[in-house]
Coordinates of C-alpha atoms in Angstrom, one line a residue:
X1 CA -28.6 -44.4 -21.7
X2 CA -29.4 -41.6 -24.2
X3 CA -29.1 -44.3 -26.7
X4 CA -31.9 -46.2 -25.2
X5 CA -34.2 -43.1 -24.2
X6 CA -34.3 -42.2 -27.7
X7 CA -35.7 -45.4 -28.2
X8 CA -37.2 -47.0 -25.2
X9 CA -40.5 -46.2 -26.7
X10 CA -40.2 -47.6 -29.6
X11 CA -39.2 -51.0 -27.9
X12 CA -41.9 -50.8 -24.9
X13 CA -44.9 -50.2 -27.0
X14 CA -43.4 -52.5 -29.9
X15 CA -43.9 -55.9 -27.8
X16 CA -39.8 -55.2 -26.6
X17 CA -41.2 -55.0 -22.7
X18 CA -39.0 -58.2 -21.3
X19 CA -35.9 -56.7 -23.5
X20 CA -36.5 -53.3 -22.2
X21 CA -37.1 -54.6 -18.4
X22 CA -33.8 -56.5 -18.5
X23 CA -31.6 -53.8 -19.9
X24 CA -33.3 -51.1 -17.0
X25 CA -32.6 -53.6 -14.3
X26 CA -29.2 -54.0 -15.4
X27 CA -28.8 -50.5 -15.7
X28 CA -30.3 -49.9 -12.3
X29 CA -27.4 -51.7 -10.7
X30 CA -25.1 -50.2 -12.4
X31 CA -25.9 -47.1 -11.8
X32 CA -26.6 -45.1 -8.3
X33 CA -29.8 -43.7 -9.9
X34 CA -32.1 -44.2 -13.0
X35 CA -33.7 -40.8 -14.8
X36 CA -37.3 -40.2 -14.1
X37 CA -38.2 -41.8 -17.6
X38 CA -35.7 -45.4 -17.0
X39 CA -37.8 -45.4 -13.8
X40 CA -40.8 -44.8 -15.1
X41 CA -40.8 -47.9 -17.6
X42 CA -39.2 -49.9 -15.0
X43 CA -42.4 -49.5 -13.0
X44 CA -44.5 -50.3 -16.0
X45 CA -42.7 -53.3 -16.6
X46 CA -42.2 -54.4 -13.2
X47 CA -46.1 -54.3 -12.8
X48 CA -46.9 -55.8 -16.4
X49 CA -44.4 -58.8 -14.6
X50 CA -46.1 -58.5 -11.2
X51 CA -43.6 -57.4 -9.6
X52 CA -45.6 -54.9 -7.7
X53 CA -43.2 -53.4 -4.9
X54 CA -40.5 -52.8 -7.4
X55 CA -43.1 -51.1 -9.8
X56 CA -44.3 -48.9 -6.5
X57 CA -40.5 -47.6 -6.0
X58 CA -39.6 -46.7 -9.4
X59 CA -43.0 -44.8 -10.6
X60 CA -42.5 -43.2 -7.1
X61 CA -39.2 -42.4 -8.2
X62 CA -39.9 -40.8 -11.1
X63 CA -42.9 -39.4 -9.6
X64 CA -40.3 -37.7 -6.4
X65 CA -37.9 -36.2 -9.6
X66 CA -40.4 -35.2 -11.9
X67 CA -41.7 -32.7 -8.7
X68 CA -38.2 -32.0 -7.8
X69 CA -36.6 -31.1 -11.2
X70 CA -36.7 -28.1 -12.9
X71 CA -37.3 -27.7 -17.1
X72 CA -38.1 -30.9 -18.0
X73 CA -38.9 -31.6 -21.8
X74 CA -42.3 -32.7 -22.0
X75 CA -43.2 -32.5 -18.2
X76 CA -47.2 -32.1 -18.6
X77 CA -46.5 -35.8 -20.6
X78 CA -44.2 -37.3 -18.2
X79 CA -47.0 -36.5 -15.2
X80 CA -49.7 -38.1 -16.9
X81 CA -47.6 -40.6 -17.7
X82 CA -47.0 -41.8 -14.3
X83 CA -50.5 -41.9 -13.6
X84 CA -51.1 -44.1 -16.2
X85 CA -47.7 -46.1 -14.6
X86 CA -49.6 -46.2 -11.3
X87 CA -53.2 -47.1 -13.2
X88 CA -51.7 -49.8 -15.0
X89 CA -50.2 -51.6 -11.8
X90 CA -53.0 -51.5 -10.1
X91 CA -54.8 -52.9 -13.0
X92 CA -52.9 -55.5 -12.8
X93 CA -53.3 -56.0 -9.4
X94 CA -56.8 -56.1 -9.7
X95 CA -57.7 -52.7 -8.3
X96 CA -59.9 -51.4 -10.6
X97 CA -61.0 -48.9 -8.1
X98 CA -57.6 -47.1 -7.8
X99 CA -56.9 -47.9 -11.4
X100 CA -60.0 -45.9 -12.3
X101 CA -58.5 -43.3 -10.2
X102 CA -55.2 -42.5 -11.3
X103 CA -56.8 -42.8 -15.2
X104 CA -58.8 -39.8 -14.3
X105 CA -55.9 -38.3 -12.3
X106 CA -54.1 -38.5 -15.7
X107 CA -56.3 -37.4 -18.0
X108 CA -57.5 -34.4 -15.5
X109 CA -53.7 -33.1 -15.3
X110 CA -54.0 -33.4 -19.6
X111 CA -57.1 -31.2 -19.6
X112 CA -55.8 -28.9 -17.2
X113 CA -52.7 -28.5 -19.2
X114 CA -53.8 -27.7 -22.3
X115 CA -56.5 -24.8 -20.7
X116 CA -53.3 -23.5 -19.3
X117 CA -51.2 -23.5 -22.4
X118 CA -48.5 -25.8 -21.4
X119 CA -49.4 -28.5 -24.2
X120 CA -47.4 -27.1 -27.6
X121 CA -49.1 -27.5 -30.8
X122 CA -46.9 -29.4 -32.3
X123 CA -46.7 -31.6 -29.9
X124 CA -51.0 -32.1 -29.0
X125 CA -50.3 -35.6 -30.9
X126 CA -48.4 -36.8 -28.0
X127 CA -51.0 -35.6 -25.6
X128 CA -53.3 -37.7 -27.5
X129 CA -51.5 -40.6 -27.3
X130 CA -51.3 -40.6 -23.7
X131 CA -54.9 -39.7 -23.5
X132 CA -56.1 -42.4 -25.6
X133 CA -53.8 -45.0 -23.4
X134 CA -55.7 -43.2 -20.6
X135 CA -59.0 -44.1 -22.0
X136 CA -58.7 -47.4 -23.1
X137 CA -57.7 -48.4 -19.6
X138 CA -60.8 -46.6 -18.0
X139 CA -62.9 -47.7 -20.3
X140 CA -61.8 -51.4 -19.2
X141 CA -61.6 -50.7 -15.9
X142 CA -65.3 -49.7 -16.4
X143 CA -66.3 -52.7 -18.4
X144 CA -65.0 -54.6 -15.3
X145 CA -66.6 -53.1 -13.2
X146 CA -70.0 -53.5 -14.8
X147 CA -70.6 -50.4 -15.7
X148 CA -71.5 -51.0 -19.1
X149 CA -73.0 -47.5 -20.5
X150 CA -70.1 -45.2 -19.2
X151 CA -67.9 -47.4 -20.5
X152 CA -69.4 -47.2 -23.9
X153 CA -69.2 -43.4 -23.5
X154 CA -65.3 -43.6 -22.9
X155 CA -64.5 -45.5 -26.1
X156 CA -66.7 -43.4 -27.5
X157 CA -64.7 -40.8 -26.4
X158 CA -61.6 -42.8 -27.6
X159 CA -62.9 -43.4 -30.6
X160 CA -63.6 -39.2 -31.5
X161 CA -59.9 -38.3 -30.2
X162 CA -58.2 -40.9 -32.3
X163 CA -60.5 -39.9 -35.7
X164 CA -59.6 -36.1 -35.2
X165 CA -55.3 -37.7 -35.1
X166 CA -56.0 -39.3 -37.8
X167 CA -55.0 -42.5 -35.9
X168 CA -56.3 -46.2 -37.7
X169 CA -59.2 -47.6 -36.2
X170 CA -57.8 -50.4 -34.8
X171 CA -55.7 -47.6 -32.3
X172 CA -58.9 -46.0 -31.3

């Protein structure tokens, strides 16, 4: 688990979702409980493969654990990522309204965390990455709903954020 925890994000976003899912499913069978971060990625990969019950259960477990644990490193980031996980699951289920709602929740959570000073300046880039992911899905959901002007505004916001983060244009 320690080795996977330090590399799971690179594997997940590097096109190895199937492998991440397999590892986490095997660990889930071998252990009584997975840590919150493992449940998050298990939920995300389950949604990608259309396993809605497993996705929802894993994301709910992650959410519950985040709410009960104290002193989680980057808790602000994980709460926003859980919203992203639910948004992704609902998007994959063709439930655009719910997906947009969870994207908004994640973005609102990050904005609130910034206002409260919970996001250290050295981790602003990580907050930006989560915000970009949420904006991408929110804009895509707006496009699917036919709200082209609003989708354009969201994508413009993402482009400005990506430029501020010195991200490559493809990332934006």
